[in-house]
mmCIF file of C-alpha atoms and ligand atoms in Angstrom:
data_model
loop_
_atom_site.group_PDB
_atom_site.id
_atom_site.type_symbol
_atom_site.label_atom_id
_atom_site.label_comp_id
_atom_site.label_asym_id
_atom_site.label_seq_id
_atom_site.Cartn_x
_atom_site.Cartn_y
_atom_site.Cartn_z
ATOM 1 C CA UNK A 7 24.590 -133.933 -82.210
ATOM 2 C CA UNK A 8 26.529 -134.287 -78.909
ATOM 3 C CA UNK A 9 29.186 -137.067 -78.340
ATOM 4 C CA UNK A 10 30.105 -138.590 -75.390
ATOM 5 C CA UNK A 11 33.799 -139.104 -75.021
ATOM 6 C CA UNK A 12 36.223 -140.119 -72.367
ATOM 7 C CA UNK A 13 39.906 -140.219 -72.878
ATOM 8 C CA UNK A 14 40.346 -143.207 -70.639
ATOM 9 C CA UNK A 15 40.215 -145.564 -73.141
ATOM 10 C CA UNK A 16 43.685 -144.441 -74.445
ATOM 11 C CA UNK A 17 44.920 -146.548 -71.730
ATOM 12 C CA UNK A 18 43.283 -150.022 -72.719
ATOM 13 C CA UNK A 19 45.729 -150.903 -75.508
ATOM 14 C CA UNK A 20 45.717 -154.769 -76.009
ATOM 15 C CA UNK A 21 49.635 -155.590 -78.017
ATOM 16 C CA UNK A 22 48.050 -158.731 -79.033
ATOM 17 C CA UNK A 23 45.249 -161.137 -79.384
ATOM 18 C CA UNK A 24 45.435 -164.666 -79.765
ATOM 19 C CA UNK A 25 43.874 -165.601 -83.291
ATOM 20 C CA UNK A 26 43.822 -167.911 -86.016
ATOM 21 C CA UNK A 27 46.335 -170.227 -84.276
ATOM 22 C CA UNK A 28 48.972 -167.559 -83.274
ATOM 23 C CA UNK A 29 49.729 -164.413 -81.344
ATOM 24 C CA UNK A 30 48.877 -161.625 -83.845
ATOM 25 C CA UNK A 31 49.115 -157.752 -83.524
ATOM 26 C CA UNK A 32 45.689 -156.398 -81.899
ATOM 27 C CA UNK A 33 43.081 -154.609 -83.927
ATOM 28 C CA UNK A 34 40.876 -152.801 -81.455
ATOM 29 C CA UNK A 35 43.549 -150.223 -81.177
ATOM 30 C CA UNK A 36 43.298 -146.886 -79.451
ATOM 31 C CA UNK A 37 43.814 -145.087 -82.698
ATOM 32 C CA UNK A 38 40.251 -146.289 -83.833
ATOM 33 C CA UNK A 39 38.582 -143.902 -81.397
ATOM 34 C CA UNK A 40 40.765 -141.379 -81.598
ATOM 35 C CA UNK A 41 40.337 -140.741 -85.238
ATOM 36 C CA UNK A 42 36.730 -140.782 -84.957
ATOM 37 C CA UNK A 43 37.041 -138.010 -82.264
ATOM 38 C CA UNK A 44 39.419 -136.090 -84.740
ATOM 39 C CA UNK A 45 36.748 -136.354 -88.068
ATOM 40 C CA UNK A 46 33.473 -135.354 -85.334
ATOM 41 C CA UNK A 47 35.898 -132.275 -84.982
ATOM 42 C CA UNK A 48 36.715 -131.404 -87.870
ATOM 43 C CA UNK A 49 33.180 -132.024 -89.141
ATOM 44 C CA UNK A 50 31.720 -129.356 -87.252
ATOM 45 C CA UNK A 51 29.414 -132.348 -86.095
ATOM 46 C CA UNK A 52 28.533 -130.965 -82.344
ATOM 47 C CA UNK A 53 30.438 -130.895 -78.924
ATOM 48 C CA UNK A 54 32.635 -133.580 -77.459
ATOM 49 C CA UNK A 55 31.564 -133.913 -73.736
ATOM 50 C CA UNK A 56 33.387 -135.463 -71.131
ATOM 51 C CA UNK A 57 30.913 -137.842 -69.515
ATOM 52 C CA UNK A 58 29.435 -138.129 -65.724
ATOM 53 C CA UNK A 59 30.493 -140.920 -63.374
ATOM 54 C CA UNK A 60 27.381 -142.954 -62.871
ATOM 55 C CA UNK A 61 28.818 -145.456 -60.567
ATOM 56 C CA UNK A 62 28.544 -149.133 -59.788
ATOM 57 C CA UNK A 63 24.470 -149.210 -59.531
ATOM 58 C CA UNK A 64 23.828 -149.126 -63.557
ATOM 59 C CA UNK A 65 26.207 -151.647 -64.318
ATOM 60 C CA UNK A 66 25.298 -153.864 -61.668
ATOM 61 C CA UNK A 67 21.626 -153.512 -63.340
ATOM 62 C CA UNK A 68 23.246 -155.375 -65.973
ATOM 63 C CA UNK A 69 26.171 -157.666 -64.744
ATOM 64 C CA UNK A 70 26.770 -160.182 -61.848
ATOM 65 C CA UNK A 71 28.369 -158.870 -58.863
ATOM 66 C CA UNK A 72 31.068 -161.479 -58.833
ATOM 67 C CA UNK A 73 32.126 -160.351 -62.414
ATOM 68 C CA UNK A 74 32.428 -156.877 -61.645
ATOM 69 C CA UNK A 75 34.704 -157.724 -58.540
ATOM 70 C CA UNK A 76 36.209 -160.364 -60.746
ATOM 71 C CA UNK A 77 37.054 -157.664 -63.634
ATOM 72 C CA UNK A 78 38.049 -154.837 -60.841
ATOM 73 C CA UNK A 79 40.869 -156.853 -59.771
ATOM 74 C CA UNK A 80 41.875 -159.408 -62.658
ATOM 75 C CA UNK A 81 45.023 -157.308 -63.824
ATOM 76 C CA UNK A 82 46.648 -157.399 -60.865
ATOM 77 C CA UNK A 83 45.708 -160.895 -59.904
ATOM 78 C CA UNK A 84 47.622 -161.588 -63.214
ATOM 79 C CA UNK A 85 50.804 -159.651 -62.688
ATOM 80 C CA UNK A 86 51.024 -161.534 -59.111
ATOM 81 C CA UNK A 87 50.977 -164.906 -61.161
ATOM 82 C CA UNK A 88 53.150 -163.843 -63.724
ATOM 83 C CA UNK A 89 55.465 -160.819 -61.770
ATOM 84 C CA UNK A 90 58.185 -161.312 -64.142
ATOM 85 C CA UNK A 91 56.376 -161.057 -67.141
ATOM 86 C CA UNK A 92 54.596 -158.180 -69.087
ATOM 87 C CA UNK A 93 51.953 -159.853 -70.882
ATOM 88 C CA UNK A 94 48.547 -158.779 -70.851
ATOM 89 C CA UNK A 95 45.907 -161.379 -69.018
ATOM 90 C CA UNK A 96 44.771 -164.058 -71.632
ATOM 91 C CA UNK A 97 42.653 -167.360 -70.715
ATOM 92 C CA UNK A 98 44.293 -170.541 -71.876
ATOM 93 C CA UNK A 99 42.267 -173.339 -70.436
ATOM 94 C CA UNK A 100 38.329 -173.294 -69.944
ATOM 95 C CA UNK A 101 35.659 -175.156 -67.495
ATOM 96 C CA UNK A 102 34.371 -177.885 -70.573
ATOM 97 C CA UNK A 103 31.552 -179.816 -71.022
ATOM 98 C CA UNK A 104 31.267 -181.889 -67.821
ATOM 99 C CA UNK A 105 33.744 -179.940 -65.723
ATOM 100 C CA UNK A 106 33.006 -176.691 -63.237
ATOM 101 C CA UNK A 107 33.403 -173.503 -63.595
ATOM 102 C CA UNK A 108 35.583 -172.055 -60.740
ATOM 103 C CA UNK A 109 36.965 -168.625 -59.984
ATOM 104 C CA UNK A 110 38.949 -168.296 -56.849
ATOM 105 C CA UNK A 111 42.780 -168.064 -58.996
ATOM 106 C CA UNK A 112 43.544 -166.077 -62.062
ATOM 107 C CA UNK A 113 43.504 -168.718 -64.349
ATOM 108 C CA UNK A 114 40.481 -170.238 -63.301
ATOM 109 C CA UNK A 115 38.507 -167.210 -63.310
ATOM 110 C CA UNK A 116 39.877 -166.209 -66.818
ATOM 111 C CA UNK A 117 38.663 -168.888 -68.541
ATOM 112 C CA UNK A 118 35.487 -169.392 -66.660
ATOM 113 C CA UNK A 119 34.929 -165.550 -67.439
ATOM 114 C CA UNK A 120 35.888 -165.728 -71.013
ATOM 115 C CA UNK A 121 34.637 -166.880 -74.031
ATOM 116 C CA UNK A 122 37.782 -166.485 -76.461
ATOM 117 C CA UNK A 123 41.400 -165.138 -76.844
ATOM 118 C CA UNK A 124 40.912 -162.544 -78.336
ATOM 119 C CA UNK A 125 40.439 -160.104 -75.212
ATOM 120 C CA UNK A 126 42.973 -159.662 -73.583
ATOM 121 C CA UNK A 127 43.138 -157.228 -69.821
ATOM 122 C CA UNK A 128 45.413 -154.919 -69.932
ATOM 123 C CA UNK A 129 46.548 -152.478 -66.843
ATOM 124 C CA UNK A 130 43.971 -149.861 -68.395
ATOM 125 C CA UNK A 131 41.187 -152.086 -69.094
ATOM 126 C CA UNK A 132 38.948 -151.888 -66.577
ATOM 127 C CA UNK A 133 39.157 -147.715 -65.939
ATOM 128 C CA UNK A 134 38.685 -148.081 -69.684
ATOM 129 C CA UNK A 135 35.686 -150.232 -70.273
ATOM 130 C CA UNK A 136 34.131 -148.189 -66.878
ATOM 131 C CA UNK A 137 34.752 -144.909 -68.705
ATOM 132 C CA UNK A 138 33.003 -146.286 -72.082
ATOM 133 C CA UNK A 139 30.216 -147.162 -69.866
ATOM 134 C CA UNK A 140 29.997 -143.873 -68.410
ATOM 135 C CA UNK A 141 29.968 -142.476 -71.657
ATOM 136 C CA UNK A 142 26.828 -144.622 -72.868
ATOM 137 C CA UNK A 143 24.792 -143.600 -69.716
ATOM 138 C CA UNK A 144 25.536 -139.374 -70.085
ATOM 139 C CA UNK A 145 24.390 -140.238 -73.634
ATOM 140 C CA UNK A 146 21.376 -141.886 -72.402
ATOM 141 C CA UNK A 147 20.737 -139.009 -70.112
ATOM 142 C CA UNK A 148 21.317 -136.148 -73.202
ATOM 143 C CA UNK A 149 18.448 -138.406 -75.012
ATOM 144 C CA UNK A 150 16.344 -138.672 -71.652
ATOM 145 C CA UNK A 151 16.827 -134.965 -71.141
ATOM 146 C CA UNK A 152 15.263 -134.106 -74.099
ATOM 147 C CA UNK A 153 18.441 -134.571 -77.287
ATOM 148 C CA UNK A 154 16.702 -135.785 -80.142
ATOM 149 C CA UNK A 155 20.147 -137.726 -80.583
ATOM 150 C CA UNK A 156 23.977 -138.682 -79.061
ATOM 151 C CA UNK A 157 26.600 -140.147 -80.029
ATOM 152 C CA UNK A 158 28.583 -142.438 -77.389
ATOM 153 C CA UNK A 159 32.463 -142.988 -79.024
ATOM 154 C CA UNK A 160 32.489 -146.187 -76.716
ATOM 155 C CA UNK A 161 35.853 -148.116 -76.489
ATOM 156 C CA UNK A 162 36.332 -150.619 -75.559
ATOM 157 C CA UNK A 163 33.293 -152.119 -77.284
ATOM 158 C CA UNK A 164 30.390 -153.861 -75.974
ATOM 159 C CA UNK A 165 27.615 -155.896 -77.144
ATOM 160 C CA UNK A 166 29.567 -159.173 -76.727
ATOM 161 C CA UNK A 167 30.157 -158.739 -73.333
ATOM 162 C CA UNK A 168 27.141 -160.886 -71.266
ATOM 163 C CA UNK A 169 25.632 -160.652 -67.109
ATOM 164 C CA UNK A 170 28.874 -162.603 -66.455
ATOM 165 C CA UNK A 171 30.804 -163.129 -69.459
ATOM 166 C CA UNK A 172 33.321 -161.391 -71.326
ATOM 167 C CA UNK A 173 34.975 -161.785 -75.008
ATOM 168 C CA UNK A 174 34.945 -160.311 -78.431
ATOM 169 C CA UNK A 175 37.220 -157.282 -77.453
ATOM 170 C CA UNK A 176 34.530 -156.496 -75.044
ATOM 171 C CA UNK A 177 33.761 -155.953 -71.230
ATOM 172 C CA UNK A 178 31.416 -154.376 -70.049
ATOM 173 C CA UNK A 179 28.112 -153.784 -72.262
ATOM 174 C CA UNK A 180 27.743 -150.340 -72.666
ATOM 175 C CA UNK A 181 24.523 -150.327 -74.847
ATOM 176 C CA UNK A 182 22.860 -152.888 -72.217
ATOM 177 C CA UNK A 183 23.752 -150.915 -69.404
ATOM 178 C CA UNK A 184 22.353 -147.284 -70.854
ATOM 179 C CA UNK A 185 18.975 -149.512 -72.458
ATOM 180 C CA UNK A 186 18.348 -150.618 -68.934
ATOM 181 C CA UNK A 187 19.268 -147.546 -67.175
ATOM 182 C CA UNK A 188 16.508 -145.830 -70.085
ATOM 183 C CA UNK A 189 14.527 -148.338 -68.942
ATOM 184 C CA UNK A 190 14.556 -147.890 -65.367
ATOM 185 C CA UNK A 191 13.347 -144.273 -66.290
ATOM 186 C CA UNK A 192 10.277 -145.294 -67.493
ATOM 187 C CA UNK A 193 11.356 -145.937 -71.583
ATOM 188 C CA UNK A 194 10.613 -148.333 -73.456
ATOM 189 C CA UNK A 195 13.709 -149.283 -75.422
ATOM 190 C CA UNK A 196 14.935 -151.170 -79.058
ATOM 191 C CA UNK A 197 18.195 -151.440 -79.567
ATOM 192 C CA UNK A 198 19.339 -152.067 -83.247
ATOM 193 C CA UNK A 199 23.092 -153.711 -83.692
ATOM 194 C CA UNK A 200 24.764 -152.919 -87.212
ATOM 195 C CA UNK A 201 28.126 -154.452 -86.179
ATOM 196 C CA UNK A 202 29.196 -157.206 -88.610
ATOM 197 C CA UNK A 203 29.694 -159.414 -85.721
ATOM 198 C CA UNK A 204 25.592 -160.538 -83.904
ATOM 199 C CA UNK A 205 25.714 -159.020 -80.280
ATOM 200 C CA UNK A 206 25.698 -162.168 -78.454
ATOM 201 C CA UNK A 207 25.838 -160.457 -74.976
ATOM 202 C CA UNK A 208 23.136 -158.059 -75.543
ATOM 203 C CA UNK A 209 20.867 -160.597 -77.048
ATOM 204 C CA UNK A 210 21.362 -162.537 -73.858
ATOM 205 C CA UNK A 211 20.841 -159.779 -71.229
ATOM 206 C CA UNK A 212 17.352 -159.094 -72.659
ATOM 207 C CA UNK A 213 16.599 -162.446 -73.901
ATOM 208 C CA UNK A 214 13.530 -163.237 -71.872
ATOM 209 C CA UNK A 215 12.500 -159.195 -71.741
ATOM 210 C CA UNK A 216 9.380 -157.614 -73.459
ATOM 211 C CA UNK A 217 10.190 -154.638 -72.318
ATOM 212 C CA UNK A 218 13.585 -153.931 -74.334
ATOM 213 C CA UNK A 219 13.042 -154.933 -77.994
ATOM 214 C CA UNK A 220 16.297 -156.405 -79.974
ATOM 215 C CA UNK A 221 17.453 -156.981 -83.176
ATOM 216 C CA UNK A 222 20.427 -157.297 -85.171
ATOM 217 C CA UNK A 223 21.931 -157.759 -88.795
ATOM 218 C CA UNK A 224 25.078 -159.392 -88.837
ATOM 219 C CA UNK A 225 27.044 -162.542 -90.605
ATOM 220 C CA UNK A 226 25.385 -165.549 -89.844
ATOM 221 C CA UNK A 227 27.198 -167.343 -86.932
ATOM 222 C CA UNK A 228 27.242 -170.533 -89.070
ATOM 223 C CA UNK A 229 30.607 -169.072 -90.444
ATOM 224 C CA UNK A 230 31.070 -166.162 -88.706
ATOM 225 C CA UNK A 231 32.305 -164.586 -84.976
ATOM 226 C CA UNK A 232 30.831 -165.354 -82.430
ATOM 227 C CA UNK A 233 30.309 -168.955 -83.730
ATOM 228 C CA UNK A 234 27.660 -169.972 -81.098
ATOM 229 C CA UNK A 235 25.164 -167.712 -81.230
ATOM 230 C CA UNK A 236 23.146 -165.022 -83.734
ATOM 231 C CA UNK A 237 20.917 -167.878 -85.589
ATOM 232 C CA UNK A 238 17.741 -166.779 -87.004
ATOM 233 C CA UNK A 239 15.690 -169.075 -85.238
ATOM 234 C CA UNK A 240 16.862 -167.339 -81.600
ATOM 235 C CA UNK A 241 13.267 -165.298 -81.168
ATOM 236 C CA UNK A 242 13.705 -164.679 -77.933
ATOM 237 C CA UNK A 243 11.773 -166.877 -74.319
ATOM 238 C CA UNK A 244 9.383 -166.868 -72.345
ATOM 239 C CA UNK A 245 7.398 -163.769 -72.246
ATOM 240 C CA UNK A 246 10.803 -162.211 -74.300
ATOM 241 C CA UNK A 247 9.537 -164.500 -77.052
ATOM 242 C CA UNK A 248 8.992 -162.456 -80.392
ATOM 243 C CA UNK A 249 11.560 -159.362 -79.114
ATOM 244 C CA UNK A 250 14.627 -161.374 -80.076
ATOM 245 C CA UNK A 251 14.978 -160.723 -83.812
ATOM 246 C CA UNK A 252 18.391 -161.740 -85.671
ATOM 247 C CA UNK A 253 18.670 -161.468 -89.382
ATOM 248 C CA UNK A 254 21.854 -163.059 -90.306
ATOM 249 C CA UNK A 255 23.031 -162.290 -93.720
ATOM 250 C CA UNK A 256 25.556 -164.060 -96.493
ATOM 251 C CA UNK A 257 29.833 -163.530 -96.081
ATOM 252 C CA UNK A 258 29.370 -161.002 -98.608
ATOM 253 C CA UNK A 259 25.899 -158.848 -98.316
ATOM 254 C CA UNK A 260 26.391 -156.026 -99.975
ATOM 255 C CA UNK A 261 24.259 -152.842 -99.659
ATOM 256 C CA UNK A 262 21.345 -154.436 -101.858
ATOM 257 C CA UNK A 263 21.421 -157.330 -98.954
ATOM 258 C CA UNK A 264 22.338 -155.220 -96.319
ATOM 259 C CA UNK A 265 19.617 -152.633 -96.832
ATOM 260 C CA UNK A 266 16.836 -155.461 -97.585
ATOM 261 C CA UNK A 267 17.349 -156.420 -93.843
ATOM 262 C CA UNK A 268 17.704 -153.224 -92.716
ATOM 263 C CA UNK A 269 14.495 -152.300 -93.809
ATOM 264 C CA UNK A 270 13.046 -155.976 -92.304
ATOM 265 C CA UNK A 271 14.504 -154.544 -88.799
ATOM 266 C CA UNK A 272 13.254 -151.214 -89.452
ATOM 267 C CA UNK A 273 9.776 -152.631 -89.509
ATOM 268 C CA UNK A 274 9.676 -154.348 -86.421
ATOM 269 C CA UNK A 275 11.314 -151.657 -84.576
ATOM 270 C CA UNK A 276 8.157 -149.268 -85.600
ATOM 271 C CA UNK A 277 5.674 -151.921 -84.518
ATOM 272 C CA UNK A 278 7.423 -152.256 -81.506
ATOM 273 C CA UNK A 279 6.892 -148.677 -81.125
ATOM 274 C CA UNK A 280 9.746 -147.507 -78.512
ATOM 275 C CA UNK A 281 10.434 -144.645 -76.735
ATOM 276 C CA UNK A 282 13.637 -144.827 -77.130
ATOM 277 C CA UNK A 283 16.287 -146.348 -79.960
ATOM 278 C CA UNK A 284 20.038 -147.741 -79.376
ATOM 279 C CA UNK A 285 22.377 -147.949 -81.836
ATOM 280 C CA UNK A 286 25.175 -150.336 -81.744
ATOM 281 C CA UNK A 287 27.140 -148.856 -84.743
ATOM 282 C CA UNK A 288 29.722 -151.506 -85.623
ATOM 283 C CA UNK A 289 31.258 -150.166 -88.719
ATOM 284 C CA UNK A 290 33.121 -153.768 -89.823
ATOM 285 C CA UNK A 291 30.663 -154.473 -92.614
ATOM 286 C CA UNK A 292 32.864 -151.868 -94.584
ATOM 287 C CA UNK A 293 34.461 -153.501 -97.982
ATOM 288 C CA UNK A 294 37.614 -153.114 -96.852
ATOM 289 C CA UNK A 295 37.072 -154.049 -93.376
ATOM 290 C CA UNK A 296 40.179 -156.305 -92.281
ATOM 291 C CA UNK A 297 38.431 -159.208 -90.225
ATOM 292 C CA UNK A 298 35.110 -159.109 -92.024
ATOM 293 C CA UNK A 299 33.393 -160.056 -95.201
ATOM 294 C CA UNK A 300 30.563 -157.456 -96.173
ATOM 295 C CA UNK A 301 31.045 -155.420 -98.671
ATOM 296 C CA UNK A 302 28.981 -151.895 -97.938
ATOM 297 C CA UNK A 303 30.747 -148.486 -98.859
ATOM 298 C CA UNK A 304 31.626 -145.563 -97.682
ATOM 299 C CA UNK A 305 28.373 -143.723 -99.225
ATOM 300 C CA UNK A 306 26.028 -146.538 -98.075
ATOM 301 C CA UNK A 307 26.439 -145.237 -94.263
ATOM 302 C CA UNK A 308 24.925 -142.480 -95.143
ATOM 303 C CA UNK A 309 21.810 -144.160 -96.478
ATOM 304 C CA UNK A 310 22.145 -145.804 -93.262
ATOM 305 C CA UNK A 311 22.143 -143.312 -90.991
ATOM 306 C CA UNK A 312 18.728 -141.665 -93.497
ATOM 307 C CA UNK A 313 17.245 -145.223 -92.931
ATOM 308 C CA UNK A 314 17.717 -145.063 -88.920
ATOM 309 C CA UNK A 315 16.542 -141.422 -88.637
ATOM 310 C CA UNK A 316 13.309 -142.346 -90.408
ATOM 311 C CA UNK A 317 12.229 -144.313 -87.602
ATOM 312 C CA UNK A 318 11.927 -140.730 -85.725
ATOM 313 C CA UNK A 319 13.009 -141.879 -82.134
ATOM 314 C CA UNK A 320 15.117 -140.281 -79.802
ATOM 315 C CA UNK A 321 18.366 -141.677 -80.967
ATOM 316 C CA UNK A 322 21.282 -143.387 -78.627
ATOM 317 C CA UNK A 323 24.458 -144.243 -80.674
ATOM 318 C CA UNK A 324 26.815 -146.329 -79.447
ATOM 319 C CA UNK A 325 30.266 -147.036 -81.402
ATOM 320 C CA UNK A 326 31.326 -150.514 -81.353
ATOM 321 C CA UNK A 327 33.708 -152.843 -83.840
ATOM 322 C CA UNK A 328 34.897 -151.735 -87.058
ATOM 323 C CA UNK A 329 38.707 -152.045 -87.752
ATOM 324 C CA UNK A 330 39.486 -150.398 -91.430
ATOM 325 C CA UNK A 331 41.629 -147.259 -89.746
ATOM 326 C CA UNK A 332 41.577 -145.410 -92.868
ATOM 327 C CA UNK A 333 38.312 -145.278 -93.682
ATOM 328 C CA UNK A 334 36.489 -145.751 -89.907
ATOM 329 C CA UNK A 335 36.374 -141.457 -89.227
ATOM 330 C CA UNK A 336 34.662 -141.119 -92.438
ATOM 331 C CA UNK A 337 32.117 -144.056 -92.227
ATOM 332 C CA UNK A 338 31.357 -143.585 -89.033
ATOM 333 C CA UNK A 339 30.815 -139.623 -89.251
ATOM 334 C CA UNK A 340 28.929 -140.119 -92.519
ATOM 335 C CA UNK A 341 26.099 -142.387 -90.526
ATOM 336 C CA UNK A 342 26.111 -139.475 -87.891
ATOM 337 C CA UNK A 343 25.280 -136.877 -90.801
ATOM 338 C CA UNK A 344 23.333 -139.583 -92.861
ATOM 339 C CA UNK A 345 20.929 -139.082 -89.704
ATOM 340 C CA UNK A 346 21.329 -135.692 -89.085
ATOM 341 C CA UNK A 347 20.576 -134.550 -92.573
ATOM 342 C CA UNK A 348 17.133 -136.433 -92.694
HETATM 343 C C1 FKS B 408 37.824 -164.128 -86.854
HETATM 344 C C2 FKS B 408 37.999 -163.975 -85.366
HETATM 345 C C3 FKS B 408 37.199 -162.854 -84.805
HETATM 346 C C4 FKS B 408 37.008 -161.580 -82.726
HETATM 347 C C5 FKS B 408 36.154 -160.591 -83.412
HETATM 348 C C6 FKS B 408 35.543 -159.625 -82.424
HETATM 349 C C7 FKS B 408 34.634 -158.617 -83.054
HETATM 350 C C8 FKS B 408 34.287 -157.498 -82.093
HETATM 351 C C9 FKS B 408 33.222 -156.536 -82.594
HETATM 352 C C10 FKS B 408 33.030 -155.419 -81.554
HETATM 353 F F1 FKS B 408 32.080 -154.581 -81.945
HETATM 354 F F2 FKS B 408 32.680 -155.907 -80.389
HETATM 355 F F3 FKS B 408 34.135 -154.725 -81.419
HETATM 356 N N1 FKS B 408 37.774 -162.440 -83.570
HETATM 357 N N2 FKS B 408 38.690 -165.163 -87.337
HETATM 358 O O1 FKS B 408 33.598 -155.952 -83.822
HETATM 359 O O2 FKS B 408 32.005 -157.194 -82.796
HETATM 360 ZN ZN1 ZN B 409 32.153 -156.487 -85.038
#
C-alpha cells in the first residue's frame, strides 16, 4: 500500500490548547505522525510518496472562499495584534445567540471561525493543513488511478473542520475535500469515520448529498466531543435524507460494541454500493487513549482493518485523531495490514 506523506506538518506544532478550564500542554503533536511514518517503514508496508500540489480549486469545492482567505492570513493578522507576544492564535469571545457574526479583525474572525479552544494557529498551520490536504487528494488520485488502496498520514486532522468552520484540532477537511474531488471524477463515494470523536464537519459538508454516503461510529455527543452534534437521529435532509448514518456508542464500547456497529455501518455501506470508500482512521478509541473512553486493543485494529477490506472497494485512508504515542505506530499500521492481509 502507498502512503501519502508531506513533511510540512512538522511545522504546525500547537504548545497548548485551552481545555478543561486551563492552558494545558497540546496533544496533536508532530511526533504522532512522525512515528507512524517510522513503523510504515520499518514494516516494509509500501512507499512513502511525497504528494502533488493540487491547488486552491479542490478545497474551494469544499470550503467558503472567505475562510480560506480568512485561514491564509490569520497568523499574521494575530502577531500584528499581539507583536510582543508569542502565543499561538486562540478565540476567546464568540458571536452568541442573538449577536452577529463578524470577521473584518482577528478576534472577531477567530471566534466567528471557531468552534472551541482547542485549535490553536500556529505560524505553520496553514502550509500544514494545505500539505495534509494535498496528501488526501494524491491518495485519491493513486485509488482513481487504479490502487486498490492508500494511505493518507494526514496532519493536521480533519473531519471536524466544516464549509466555514474550524475546531477540534482541525482545518481544513482533508477526507471531504479528496470525497468530492472522487466525486467530481465521476465516483460515487462513502466515507466511514472510526475516530472516537463523530466528524461533525464532514457530516455537514455532505449533509443534504445522495451522492456521497456517510457514516460514523463514535461516542455519543450526549457526553462526548464535539458536544453538539453526532446524535443518532441526524439521518441526513432533503434529498441527503437516509445517507447521514451516526451510530453513537457507550463511554466505554469495547470491541464486542465496537464491532456490533461496525458491522451495522458495514451494511449500509454495501447497499449503498460505492465506487469508492474513505477512511477516516481516528485511532482514539484505543484503551489507553489519553482523551477518550473506548476501550479497543491493539489486536482489535487488525480485525478492523479485515472488517473494512471485506467491503472490497477501492480503499482511501485518511489518518485523523488518536493521541496514545506509544501505541499509535502499531495500531495504526496493524489496521493497514489488518486490510492488506484479507
Ligand atoms: C475533552 C475535550 C476534547 C478536543 C478533542 C478533539 C478531537 C480531535 C479528533 C481528530 F481526529 F480530529 F483529531 N477536546 N474534554 O481526534 O477527533
Ligand atoms: Zn478523535
Amino acid at each position: 500500500m502507498k502512503t501519502f506523506y508531506s513533511p510540512l506538518h512538522v511545522e504546525h506544532a500547537p504548545k497548548e490548547e485551552f481545555e478543561a478550564g486551563r492552558l494545558s500542554p497540546a496533544v496533536e503533536v508532530p511526533e504522532r505522525a512522525e512515528r507512524v511514518r517510522r513503523r510504515i517503514e520499518e514494516r516494509k508496508l509500501g512507499p512513502i510518496l511525497a504528494p502533488q500540489e493540487f491547488g486552491d480549486e479542490p478545497i474551494l469545492r469544499v470550503h467558503e472562499p472567505a475562510f480560506i482567505q480568512f485561514m491564509g492570513g490569520a497568523y499574521d493578522q494575530w502577531r500584528r495584534r499581539y507583536p510582543q507576544d508569542t502565543a499561538d492564535a486562540i478565540p476567546s469571545a464568540w458571536p452568541g445567540r442573538g449577536m452577529r457574526p463578524q470577521h473584518g479583525d482577528i478576534e472577531s474572525a477567530l471566534g466567528s471561525y471557531a468552534f472551541d479552544t482547542a485549535t490553536p494557529i500556529t505560524r505553520g498551520t496553514w502550509s500544514g493543513a494545505r500539505a495534509a490536504a494535498n496528501v488526501a487528494l494524491s491518495a485519491a488520485q493513486g485509488v482513481a488511478e487504479g490502487e486498490h488502496a492508500a494511505f493518507a498520514l494526514t496532519r493536521p486532522p480533519g473531519h471536524h473542520a466544516a464549509a466555514d468552520v474550524f475546531g477540534g484540532y482541525c482545518y481544513l477537511n482533508n477526507v471531504a475535500i479528496a470525497a468530492q474531488w472522487l466525486s467530481d471524477r465521476g465516483m460515487r463515494p462513502a466515507i466511514l469515520d472510526v475516530d472516537y470523536h463523530h466528524g461533525n464537519g464532514t457530516q455537514s459538508i455532505f449533509y443534504g448529498r445522495n451522492d456521497v454516503l456517510f457514516v460514523s461510529i463514535h461516542a455519543d455527543p450526549s457526553f462526548a466531543f464535539p458536544h453538539f452534534l453526532g446524535f443518532a437521529n441526524e439521518r441526513g435532509e432533503g434529498a441527503g435524507e437516509d445517507f447521514n448514518l451516526n451510530l453513537p456508542l457507550e463511554r466505554h464500547a469495547d470491541w464486542a460494541v465496537y464491532s456490533k456497529a461496525l458491522a451495522t455501518a458495514g451494511n449500509r455501506i454495501r447497499e449503498f454500493s460505492p465506487d469508492v470508500l474513505l477512511v477516516s482512521l481516528g485511532l482514539d478509541t484505543f484503551e489507553a487513549d489519553p482523551i477518550s473512553h473506548f476501550r479497543l486493543k491493539a489486536e482489535n485494529y487488525l480485525r478492523m482493518g479485515e472488517v473494512i477490506a471485506r467491503l472490497r472497494k477501492p480503499t482511501l485512508f485518511a489518518f485523523e485523531g488518536g493521541y496514545n504515542l506509544d501505541a499509535l505506530a502499531e495500531i495504526t499500521v496493524n489496521v493497514l495490514e489488518g486490510f492488506a492481509i484479507r
